[in-house]
């Protein structure tokens, strides 16, 4: 298994900070840059397009777009436009969204799982250039076909939190996007559950992307652990964050990989003031400790 290392642009940062950071992350040699669409902060589609436009090599992923907020035909149009303009460098992530946020936006549905299934099936068909007519519980299309489908279509990774959602990411997704601030045990459970749900004829590796909250400096471990509680209300054993020394961060990456993650994306803390310095530390101090992965 080849492990990919990524960096997350957390939308607690202002959007105008993204272009320079994207160039810095690419120059540092990271495999991936991930952008989020958290309500009501920044657009995942716009952020991905900006990052791709100012870089040349790095892969950019959206982790993730909440399906209830976006008509599937619109998502297909936007994804196709990006994928054709930046071929081979874009990954689309879709999920059912945080339900409280969906409620605020007037987009909450009774069965998020049904919506995500219908949405993903229709989205995949549209991106494949098919003419789609469907009358589902939530997704309804009448003779819709993209004029400019991408070739190849971008991967559609799915995200979710509960056991049924995680199983769905394995059944119909091209990979699994895990929420921030998960424990190592939770990552292992999700990786196993998603892969167990894959179709019998599935081939190749099923990617699992996990976020590791990191910080440097004497108070790095404390800052990283404090950020865990910003992303989840339940108790946490601390394994979803690492800070302070390069060795501590590298060991946390190894634990994530052993649990089943194929991509570890470094997530800066919300109080991080020196993103460039963090990128440099991860590149020069941490990555050399992970050369055998």
PDB file of C-alpha atoms in Angstrom:
ATOM      1  CA  UNK A   1       0.000   0.000   0.000  1.00  0.00           C
ATOM      2  CA  UNK A   2       1.282   3.449  -0.954  1.00  0.00           C
ATOM      3  CA  UNK A   3       0.404   6.054   1.648  1.00  0.00           C
ATOM      4  CA  UNK A   4      -0.448   9.553   0.507  1.00  0.00           C
ATOM      5  CA  UNK A   5       0.200  12.623   2.633  1.00  0.00           C
ATOM      6  CA  UNK A   6      -2.090  15.614   2.326  1.00  0.00           C
ATOM      7  CA  UNK A   7      -2.691  18.996   3.877  1.00  0.00           C
ATOM      8  CA  UNK A   8      -6.083  20.486   4.723  1.00  0.00           C
ATOM      9  CA  UNK A   9      -7.094  24.078   4.144  1.00  0.00           C
ATOM     10  CA  UNK A  10      -9.485  24.475   7.052  1.00  0.00           C
ATOM     11  CA  UNK A  11     -12.219  27.043   6.327  1.00  0.00           C
ATOM     12  CA  UNK A  12     -11.592  28.789   9.622  1.00  0.00           C
ATOM     13  CA  UNK A  13      -8.938  30.525   7.511  1.00  0.00           C
ATOM     14  CA  UNK A  14     -10.104  33.356   5.218  1.00  0.00           C
ATOM     15  CA  UNK A  15     -10.493  32.268   1.581  1.00  0.00           C
ATOM     16  CA  UNK A  16      -7.957  34.809   0.319  1.00  0.00           C
ATOM     17  CA  UNK A  17      -5.294  32.836   2.206  1.00  0.00           C
ATOM     18  CA  UNK A  18      -5.837  29.767   0.009  1.00  0.00           C
ATOM     19  CA  UNK A  19      -3.902  30.632  -3.198  1.00  0.00           C
ATOM     20  CA  UNK A  20      -0.583  31.229  -1.440  1.00  0.00           C
ATOM     21  CA  UNK A  21      -1.031  28.200   0.806  1.00  0.00           C
ATOM     22  CA  UNK A  22      -1.850  25.955  -2.159  1.00  0.00           C
ATOM     23  CA  UNK A  23       1.389  26.972  -3.853  1.00  0.00           C
ATOM     24  CA  UNK A  24       3.324  26.407  -0.621  1.00  0.00           C
ATOM     25  CA  UNK A  25       1.834  22.947  -0.085  1.00  0.00           C
ATOM     26  CA  UNK A  26       2.598  21.962  -3.676  1.00  0.00           C
ATOM     27  CA  UNK A  27       6.179  23.250  -3.471  1.00  0.00           C
ATOM     28  CA  UNK A  28       6.632  21.218  -0.281  1.00  0.00           C
ATOM     29  CA  UNK A  29       5.878  18.032  -2.205  1.00  0.00           C
ATOM     30  CA  UNK A  30       2.599  16.959  -0.622  1.00  0.00           C
ATOM     31  CA  UNK A  31       0.453  14.547  -2.620  1.00  0.00           C
ATOM     32  CA  UNK A  32      -2.892  16.201  -1.906  1.00  0.00           C
ATOM     33  CA  UNK A  33      -4.535  19.409  -0.804  1.00  0.00           C
ATOM     34  CA  UNK A  34      -8.004  19.039   0.695  1.00  0.00           C
ATOM     35  CA  UNK A  35     -10.596  21.804   0.940  1.00  0.00           C
ATOM     36  CA  UNK A  36     -13.835  21.698   2.915  1.00  0.00           C
ATOM     37  CA  UNK A  37     -17.343  23.032   2.494  1.00  0.00           C
ATOM     38  CA  UNK A  38     -18.381  23.649   6.084  1.00  0.00           C
ATOM     39  CA  UNK A  39     -21.531  25.704   6.562  1.00  0.00           C
ATOM     40  CA  UNK A  40     -21.518  28.628   6.352  1.00  0.00           C
ATOM     41  CA  UNK A  41     -17.911  29.366   5.660  1.00  0.00           C
ATOM     42  CA  UNK A  42     -16.545  28.696   2.172  1.00  0.00           C
ATOM     43  CA  UNK A  43     -17.531  26.992  -1.063  1.00  0.00           C
ATOM     44  CA  UNK A  44     -15.805  23.666  -1.671  1.00  0.00           C
ATOM     45  CA  UNK A  45     -16.181  23.979  -5.447  1.00  0.00           C
ATOM     46  CA  UNK A  46     -14.799  27.514  -5.604  1.00  0.00           C
ATOM     47  CA  UNK A  47     -11.960  26.605  -3.232  1.00  0.00           C
ATOM     48  CA  UNK A  48     -10.954  23.580  -5.319  1.00  0.00           C
ATOM     49  CA  UNK A  49     -11.000  25.621  -8.518  1.00  0.00           C
ATOM     50  CA  UNK A  50      -8.836  28.333  -6.952  1.00  0.00           C
ATOM     51  CA  UNK A  51      -6.300  25.826  -5.618  1.00  0.00           C
ATOM     52  CA  UNK A  52      -6.071  23.993  -8.936  1.00  0.00           C
ATOM     53  CA  UNK A  53      -5.707  27.222 -10.903  1.00  0.00           C
ATOM     54  CA  UNK A  54      -2.658  28.404  -8.948  1.00  0.00           C
ATOM     55  CA  UNK A  55      -0.844  25.045  -8.929  1.00  0.00           C
ATOM     56  CA  UNK A  56       0.474  22.623 -11.531  1.00  0.00           C
ATOM     57  CA  UNK A  57       0.903  19.184  -9.961  1.00  0.00           C
ATOM     58  CA  UNK A  58      -0.843  18.697  -6.655  1.00  0.00           C
ATOM     59  CA  UNK A  59      -4.083  16.732  -6.431  1.00  0.00           C
ATOM     60  CA  UNK A  60      -6.992  18.698  -4.942  1.00  0.00           C
ATOM     61  CA  UNK A  61      -9.948  17.064  -3.239  1.00  0.00           C
ATOM     62  CA  UNK A  62     -13.209  18.408  -1.839  1.00  0.00           C
ATOM     63  CA  UNK A  63     -14.001  16.800   1.456  1.00  0.00           C
ATOM     64  CA  UNK A  64     -16.944  17.146   1.115  1.00  0.00           C
ATOM     65  CA  UNK A  65     -20.020  18.677  -0.558  1.00  0.00           C
ATOM     66  CA  UNK A  66     -23.275  18.237   1.415  1.00  0.00           C
ATOM     67  CA  UNK A  67     -25.747  16.657  -1.001  1.00  0.00           C
ATOM     68  CA  UNK A  68     -28.882  18.284   0.460  1.00  0.00           C
ATOM     69  CA  UNK A  69     -27.562  21.755  -0.386  1.00  0.00           C
ATOM     70  CA  UNK A  70     -26.838  21.025  -4.057  1.00  0.00           C
ATOM     71  CA  UNK A  71     -28.944  19.778  -6.922  1.00  0.00           C
ATOM     72  CA  UNK A  72     -27.158  16.776  -8.375  1.00  0.00           C
ATOM     73  CA  UNK A  73     -27.238  18.175 -11.922  1.00  0.00           C
ATOM     74  CA  UNK A  74     -25.465  21.320 -10.724  1.00  0.00           C
ATOM     75  CA  UNK A  75     -22.837  19.299  -8.875  1.00  0.00           C
ATOM     76  CA  UNK A  76     -22.252  17.236 -12.021  1.00  0.00           C
ATOM     77  CA  UNK A  77     -21.843  20.376 -14.125  1.00  0.00           C
ATOM     78  CA  UNK A  78     -19.375  21.918 -11.681  1.00  0.00           C
ATOM     79  CA  UNK A  79     -17.383  18.708 -11.225  1.00  0.00           C
ATOM     80  CA  UNK A  80     -17.210  18.109 -14.965  1.00  0.00           C
ATOM     81  CA  UNK A  81     -15.973  21.640 -15.605  1.00  0.00           C
ATOM     82  CA  UNK A  82     -13.204  21.310 -13.033  1.00  0.00           C
ATOM     83  CA  UNK A  83     -12.221  17.776 -14.063  1.00  0.00           C
ATOM     84  CA  UNK A  84     -11.954  18.692 -17.744  1.00  0.00           C
ATOM     85  CA  UNK A  85      -9.933  21.823 -17.022  1.00  0.00           C
ATOM     86  CA  UNK A  86      -7.550  20.068 -14.627  1.00  0.00           C
ATOM     87  CA  UNK A  87      -7.585  16.423 -15.788  1.00  0.00           C
ATOM     88  CA  UNK A  88      -6.413  13.845 -13.296  1.00  0.00           C
ATOM     89  CA  UNK A  89      -5.940  16.326 -10.452  1.00  0.00           C
ATOM     90  CA  UNK A  90      -9.398  16.527  -8.908  1.00  0.00           C
ATOM     91  CA  UNK A  91     -11.342  14.334  -6.494  1.00  0.00           C
ATOM     92  CA  UNK A  92     -14.976  14.986  -5.655  1.00  0.00           C
ATOM     93  CA  UNK A  93     -16.271  14.260  -2.170  1.00  0.00           C
ATOM     94  CA  UNK A  94     -19.961  14.067  -1.298  1.00  0.00           C
ATOM     95  CA  UNK A  95     -21.827  13.384   1.943  1.00  0.00           C
ATOM     96  CA  UNK A  96     -25.144  13.972   3.640  1.00  0.00           C
ATOM     97  CA  UNK A  97     -23.872  16.979   5.571  1.00  0.00           C
ATOM     98  CA  UNK A  98     -24.151  17.946   9.211  1.00  0.00           C
ATOM     99  CA  UNK A  99     -27.852  17.655   9.908  1.00  0.00           C
ATOM    100  CA  UNK A 100     -28.106  20.738  12.121  1.00  0.00           C
ATOM    101  CA  UNK A 101     -26.530  22.814   9.334  1.00  0.00           C
ATOM    102  CA  UNK A 102     -28.883  21.308   6.780  1.00  0.00           C
ATOM    103  CA  UNK A 103     -31.755  22.300   9.028  1.00  0.00           C
ATOM    104  CA  UNK A 104     -30.488  25.868   9.218  1.00  0.00           C
ATOM    105  CA  UNK A 105     -30.377  26.016   5.424  1.00  0.00           C
ATOM    106  CA  UNK A 106     -33.858  24.549   5.043  1.00  0.00           C
ATOM    107  CA  UNK A 107     -32.390  21.521   3.259  1.00  0.00           C
ATOM    108  CA  UNK A 108     -32.672  18.752   5.868  1.00  0.00           C
ATOM    109  CA  UNK A 109     -34.234  15.524   4.626  1.00  0.00           C
ATOM    110  CA  UNK A 110     -35.924  12.696   6.505  1.00  0.00           C
ATOM    111  CA  UNK A 111     -33.547  10.028   5.181  1.00  0.00           C
ATOM    112  CA  UNK A 112     -30.025  11.341   4.504  1.00  0.00           C
ATOM    113  CA  UNK A 113     -28.880   7.831   3.606  1.00  0.00           C
ATOM    114  CA  UNK A 114     -31.523   7.443   0.884  1.00  0.00           C
ATOM    115  CA  UNK A 115     -30.617  10.836  -0.526  1.00  0.00           C
ATOM    116  CA  UNK A 116     -26.890  10.060  -0.610  1.00  0.00           C
ATOM    117  CA  UNK A 117     -27.488   6.756  -2.400  1.00  0.00           C
ATOM    118  CA  UNK A 118     -29.795   8.288  -5.028  1.00  0.00           C
ATOM    119  CA  UNK A 119     -27.501  11.268  -5.423  1.00  0.00           C
ATOM    120  CA  UNK A 120     -24.327   9.233  -5.908  1.00  0.00           C
ATOM    121  CA  UNK A 121     -25.891   6.880  -8.465  1.00  0.00           C
ATOM    122  CA  UNK A 122     -27.220   9.804 -10.502  1.00  0.00           C
ATOM    123  CA  UNK A 123     -24.002  11.818 -10.184  1.00  0.00           C
ATOM    124  CA  UNK A 124     -21.860   8.910 -11.356  1.00  0.00           C
ATOM    125  CA  UNK A 125     -24.098   8.344 -14.372  1.00  0.00           C
ATOM    126  CA  UNK A 126     -24.061  12.020 -15.341  1.00  0.00           C
ATOM    127  CA  UNK A 127     -20.277  12.257 -15.063  1.00  0.00           C
ATOM    128  CA  UNK A 128     -20.021   9.140 -17.237  1.00  0.00           C
ATOM    129  CA  UNK A 129     -21.878  11.005 -19.981  1.00  0.00           C
ATOM    130  CA  UNK A 130     -25.118   9.082 -19.649  1.00  0.00           C
ATOM    131  CA  UNK A 131     -28.583  10.506 -20.253  1.00  0.00           C
ATOM    132  CA  UNK A 132     -30.356  10.232 -16.915  1.00  0.00           C
ATOM    133  CA  UNK A 133     -34.028  10.039 -16.074  1.00  0.00           C
ATOM    134  CA  UNK A 134     -34.877   9.046 -12.524  1.00  0.00           C
ATOM    135  CA  UNK A 135     -37.763   9.522 -10.116  1.00  0.00           C
ATOM    136  CA  UNK A 136     -36.416   8.771  -6.663  1.00  0.00           C
ATOM    137  CA  UNK A 137     -37.544   9.842  -3.253  1.00  0.00           C
ATOM    138  CA  UNK A 138     -35.290  12.898  -3.433  1.00  0.00           C
ATOM    139  CA  UNK A 139     -33.409  12.890  -6.740  1.00  0.00           C
ATOM    140  CA  UNK A 140     -35.580  13.556  -9.776  1.00  0.00           C
ATOM    141  CA  UNK A 141     -34.100  14.109 -13.220  1.00  0.00           C
ATOM    142  CA  UNK A 142     -35.848  14.193 -16.584  1.00  0.00           C
ATOM    143  CA  UNK A 143     -33.658  13.436 -19.593  1.00  0.00           C
ATOM    144  CA  UNK A 144     -30.550  15.170 -18.196  1.00  0.00           C
ATOM    145  CA  UNK A 145     -27.221  14.743 -19.948  1.00  0.00           C
ATOM    146  CA  UNK A 146     -24.009  16.769 -19.697  1.00  0.00           C
ATOM    147  CA  UNK A 147     -22.743  18.404 -22.870  1.00  0.00           C
ATOM    148  CA  UNK A 148     -19.167  18.183 -21.611  1.00  0.00           C
ATOM    149  CA  UNK A 149     -18.686  15.076 -19.465  1.00  0.00           C
ATOM    150  CA  UNK A 150     -15.125  14.601 -18.232  1.00  0.00           C
ATOM    151  CA  UNK A 151     -12.880  11.821 -19.469  1.00  0.00           C
ATOM    152  CA  UNK A 152     -11.969  10.255 -17.203  1.00  0.00           C
ATOM    153  CA  UNK A 153     -14.583  11.112 -14.625  1.00  0.00           C
ATOM    154  CA  UNK A 154     -13.176  12.214 -11.263  1.00  0.00           C
ATOM    155  CA  UNK A 155     -13.368   9.783  -8.344  1.00  0.00           C
ATOM    156  CA  UNK A 156     -16.464  10.230  -6.198  1.00  0.00           C
ATOM    157  CA  UNK A 157     -15.508   9.698  -2.579  1.00  0.00           C
ATOM    158  CA  UNK A 158     -18.224   9.564   0.041  1.00  0.00           C
ATOM    159  CA  UNK A 159     -18.264  10.607   3.656  1.00  0.00           C
ATOM    160  CA  UNK A 160     -20.443   9.736   6.600  1.00  0.00           C
ATOM    161  CA  UNK A 161     -20.434   9.142  10.315  1.00  0.00           C
ATOM    162  CA  UNK A 162     -22.762   6.326  11.310  1.00  0.00           C
ATOM    163  CA  UNK A 163     -22.231   2.635  10.545  1.00  0.00           C
ATOM    164  CA  UNK A 164     -24.774   2.583   7.703  1.00  0.00           C
ATOM    165  CA  UNK A 165     -23.282   5.675   6.110  1.00  0.00           C
ATOM    166  CA  UNK A 166     -19.775   4.253   6.328  1.00  0.00           C
ATOM    167  CA  UNK A 167     -20.954   1.005   4.759  1.00  0.00           C
ATOM    168  CA  UNK A 168     -22.507   2.990   1.906  1.00  0.00           C
ATOM    169  CA  UNK A 169     -19.173   4.702   1.218  1.00  0.00           C
ATOM    170  CA  UNK A 170     -17.704   1.278   0.569  1.00  0.00           C
ATOM    171  CA  UNK A 171     -20.654  -0.037  -1.401  1.00  0.00           C
ATOM    172  CA  UNK A 172     -20.979   2.752  -3.970  1.00  0.00           C
ATOM    173  CA  UNK A 173     -18.127   5.206  -3.314  1.00  0.00           C
ATOM    174  CA  UNK A 174     -14.677   5.334  -4.886  1.00  0.00           C
ATOM    175  CA  UNK A 175     -13.272   5.868  -1.424  1.00  0.00           C
ATOM    176  CA  UNK A 176     -14.180   6.874   2.120  1.00  0.00           C
ATOM    177  CA  UNK A 177     -13.740  10.340   3.601  1.00  0.00           C
ATOM    178  CA  UNK A 178     -13.619  10.221   7.385  1.00  0.00           C
ATOM    179  CA  UNK A 179     -14.685  13.066   9.645  1.00  0.00           C
ATOM    180  CA  UNK A 180     -12.105  15.033  11.591  1.00  0.00           C
ATOM    181  CA  UNK A 181     -11.193  14.186  15.170  1.00  0.00           C
ATOM    182  CA  UNK A 182     -11.734  10.430  14.973  1.00  0.00           C
ATOM    183  CA  UNK A 183      -9.822   8.088  17.229  1.00  0.00           C
ATOM    184  CA  UNK A 184      -7.535   5.413  15.839  1.00  0.00           C
ATOM    185  CA  UNK A 185     -10.061   2.760  16.860  1.00  0.00           C
ATOM    186  CA  UNK A 186     -12.828   4.628  15.029  1.00  0.00           C
ATOM    187  CA  UNK A 187     -10.660   4.871  11.911  1.00  0.00           C
ATOM    188  CA  UNK A 188      -9.981   1.140  12.055  1.00  0.00           C
ATOM    189  CA  UNK A 189     -13.677   0.353  12.446  1.00  0.00           C
ATOM    190  CA  UNK A 190     -14.666   2.637   9.551  1.00  0.00           C
ATOM    191  CA  UNK A 191     -11.948   1.275   7.267  1.00  0.00           C
ATOM    192  CA  UNK A 192     -13.007  -2.305   7.965  1.00  0.00           C
ATOM    193  CA  UNK A 193     -16.712  -1.534   7.637  1.00  0.00           C
ATOM    194  CA  UNK A 194     -16.364   0.346   4.351  1.00  0.00           C
ATOM    195  CA  UNK A 195     -14.161  -2.298   2.759  1.00  0.00           C
ATOM    196  CA  UNK A 196     -16.408  -5.131   3.911  1.00  0.00           C
ATOM    197  CA  UNK A 197     -19.310  -3.476   2.087  1.00  0.00           C
ATOM    198  CA  UNK A 198     -17.567  -3.334  -1.282  1.00  0.00           C
ATOM    199  CA  UNK A 199     -19.184  -5.261  -4.131  1.00  0.00           C
ATOM    200  CA  UNK A 200     -17.864  -8.764  -4.701  1.00  0.00           C
ATOM    201  CA  UNK A 201     -16.479  -7.791  -8.105  1.00  0.00           C
ATOM    202  CA  UNK A 202     -14.688  -4.654  -6.865  1.00  0.00           C
ATOM    203  CA  UNK A 203     -11.025  -4.449  -7.777  1.00  0.00           C
ATOM    204  CA  UNK A 204      -8.150  -2.367  -6.530  1.00  0.00           C
ATOM    205  CA  UNK A 205      -7.651  -0.642  -3.235  1.00  0.00           C
ATOM    206  CA  UNK A 206     -10.439   1.236  -1.467  1.00  0.00           C
ATOM    207  CA  UNK A 207      -8.949   4.585  -0.362  1.00  0.00           C
ATOM    208  CA  UNK A 208      -9.638   5.841   3.152  1.00  0.00           C
ATOM    209  CA  UNK A 209      -8.772   9.467   3.952  1.00  0.00           C
ATOM    210  CA  UNK A 210      -8.257  10.406   7.602  1.00  0.00           C
ATOM    211  CA  UNK A 211      -7.469  13.812   9.091  1.00  0.00           C
ATOM    212  CA  UNK A 212      -4.794  14.189  11.767  1.00  0.00           C
ATOM    213  CA  UNK A 213      -4.876  17.435  13.757  1.00  0.00           C
ATOM    214  CA  UNK A 214      -1.308  18.705  14.218  1.00  0.00           C
ATOM    215  CA  UNK A 215       0.583  21.587  15.814  1.00  0.00           C
ATOM    216  CA  UNK A 216       4.230  22.343  16.532  1.00  0.00           C
ATOM    217  CA  UNK A 217       6.108  24.025  19.343  1.00  0.00           C
ATOM    218  CA  UNK A 218       6.347  23.419  23.055  1.00  0.00           C
ATOM    219  CA  UNK A 219       2.583  23.667  23.425  1.00  0.00           C
ATOM    220  CA  UNK A 220       1.850  21.814  20.173  1.00  0.00           C
ATOM    221  CA  UNK A 221       0.473  18.670  21.758  1.00  0.00           C
ATOM    222  CA  UNK A 222      -1.834  20.689  24.013  1.00  0.00           C
ATOM    223  CA  UNK A 223      -3.057  22.885  21.146  1.00  0.00           C
ATOM    224  CA  UNK A 224      -3.719  19.919  18.877  1.00  0.00           C
ATOM    225  CA  UNK A 225      -5.622  18.045  21.545  1.00  0.00           C
ATOM    226  CA  UNK A 226      -7.649  21.124  22.419  1.00  0.00           C
ATOM    227  CA  UNK A 227      -8.809  21.364  18.818  1.00  0.00           C
ATOM    228  CA  UNK A 228     -10.324  17.880  19.036  1.00  0.00           C
ATOM    229  CA  UNK A 229     -13.133  19.266  21.145  1.00  0.00           C
ATOM    230  CA  UNK A 230     -13.991  21.860  18.505  1.00  0.00           C
ATOM    231  CA  UNK A 231     -14.931  19.098  16.047  1.00  0.00           C
ATOM    232  CA  UNK A 232     -16.730  16.664  18.324  1.00  0.00           C
ATOM    233  CA  UNK A 233     -18.616  16.851  21.595  1.00  0.00           C
ATOM    234  CA  UNK A 234     -18.049  13.305  22.808  1.00  0.00           C
ATOM    235  CA  UNK A 235     -15.051  12.094  24.772  1.00  0.00           C
ATOM    236  CA  UNK A 236     -11.902  11.458  22.812  1.00  0.00           C
ATOM    237  CA  UNK A 237      -8.813   9.444  23.702  1.00  0.00           C
ATOM    238  CA  UNK A 238      -6.546  12.001  22.052  1.00  0.00           C
ATOM    239  CA  UNK A 239      -5.335   9.731  19.253  1.00  0.00           C
ATOM    240  CA  UNK A 240      -6.797  11.962  16.550  1.00  0.00           C
ATOM    241  CA  UNK A 241      -4.276  14.700  17.274  1.00  0.00           C
ATOM    242  CA  UNK A 242      -0.515  14.984  17.635  1.00  0.00           C
ATOM    243  CA  UNK A 243       1.878  17.812  18.284  1.00  0.00           C
ATOM    244  CA  UNK A 244       5.152  19.033  19.594  1.00  0.00           C
ATOM    245  CA  UNK A 245       7.883  16.839  18.154  1.00  0.00           C
ATOM    246  CA  UNK A 246       8.275  15.414  14.676  1.00  0.00           C
ATOM    247  CA  UNK A 247       8.544  11.962  16.196  1.00  0.00           C
ATOM    248  CA  UNK A 248       5.156  12.285  17.906  1.00  0.00           C
ATOM    249  CA  UNK A 249       3.461  13.358  14.683  1.00  0.00           C
ATOM    250  CA  UNK A 250       5.159  10.637  12.638  1.00  0.00           C
ATOM    251  CA  UNK A 251       4.087   7.994  15.151  1.00  0.00           C
ATOM    252  CA  UNK A 252       0.499   9.216  14.942  1.00  0.00           C
ATOM    253  CA  UNK A 253       0.631   8.898  11.148  1.00  0.00           C
ATOM    254  CA  UNK A 254       1.858   5.325  11.513  1.00  0.00           C
ATOM    255  CA  UNK A 255      -1.033   4.501  13.835  1.00  0.00           C
ATOM    256  CA  UNK A 256      -3.506   5.907  11.304  1.00  0.00           C
ATOM    257  CA  UNK A 257      -1.968   3.834   8.518  1.00  0.00           C
ATOM    258  CA  UNK A 258      -1.983   0.694  10.647  1.00  0.00           C
ATOM    259  CA  UNK A 259      -5.692   1.343  11.287  1.00  0.00           C
ATOM    260  CA  UNK A 260      -6.392   1.338   7.552  1.00  0.00           C
ATOM    261  CA  UNK A 261      -5.964   4.913   6.316  1.00  0.00           C
ATOM    262  CA  UNK A 262      -4.421   5.190   2.852  1.00  0.00           C
ATOM    263  CA  UNK A 263      -4.211   8.994   3.010  1.00  0.00           C
ATOM    264  CA  UNK A 264      -3.324  10.961   6.117  1.00  0.00           C
ATOM    265  CA  UNK A 265      -4.206  14.630   5.729  1.00  0.00           C
ATOM    266  CA  UNK A 266      -2.588  17.026   8.190  1.00  0.00           C
ATOM    267  CA  UNK A 267      -5.149  19.402   9.672  1.00  0.00           C
ATOM    268  CA  UNK A 268      -3.788  22.610  11.254  1.00  0.00           C
ATOM    269  CA  UNK A 269      -5.342  23.870  14.446  1.00  0.00           C
ATOM    270  CA  UNK A 270      -7.810  26.718  14.248  1.00  0.00           C
ATOM    271  CA  UNK A 271      -5.373  28.986  16.121  1.00  0.00           C
ATOM    272  CA  UNK A 272      -2.442  28.239  13.786  1.00  0.00           C
ATOM    273  CA  UNK A 273      -0.867  31.566  12.827  1.00  0.00           C
ATOM    274  CA  UNK A 274       2.072  30.248  10.813  1.00  0.00           C
ATOM    275  CA  UNK A 275       0.718  27.864   8.186  1.00  0.00           C
ATOM    276  CA  UNK A 276       3.851  28.156   6.065  1.00  0.00           C
ATOM    277  CA  UNK A 277       5.995  27.265   9.070  1.00  0.00           C
ATOM    278  CA  UNK A 278       3.812  24.249   9.810  1.00  0.00           C
ATOM    279  CA  UNK A 279       4.087  23.054   6.201  1.00  0.00           C
ATOM    280  CA  UNK A 280       7.867  23.436   6.343  1.00  0.00           C
ATOM    281  CA  UNK A 281       8.076  21.512   9.639  1.00  0.00           C
ATOM    282  CA  UNK A 282       5.981  18.666   8.290  1.00  0.00           C
ATOM    283  CA  UNK A 283       8.098  18.538   5.136  1.00  0.00           C
ATOM    284  CA  UNK A 284      11.581  18.788   6.596  1.00  0.00           C
ATOM    285  CA  UNK A 285      11.108  17.136   9.995  1.00  0.00           C
ATOM    286  CA  UNK A 286       8.178  14.728   9.814  1.00  0.00           C
ATOM    287  CA  UNK A 287       8.174  13.350   6.268  1.00  0.00           C
ATOM    288  CA  UNK A 288      11.757  11.998   6.450  1.00  0.00           C
ATOM    289  CA  UNK A 289      10.592   9.820   9.347  1.00  0.00           C
ATOM    290  CA  UNK A 290       7.927   8.280   7.097  1.00  0.00           C
ATOM    291  CA  UNK A 291       9.990   7.316   4.067  1.00  0.00           C
ATOM    292  CA  UNK A 292       9.320   3.629   4.565  1.00  0.00           C
ATOM    293  CA  UNK A 293       5.525   4.030   4.238  1.00  0.00           C
TER     294      UNK A 293
END
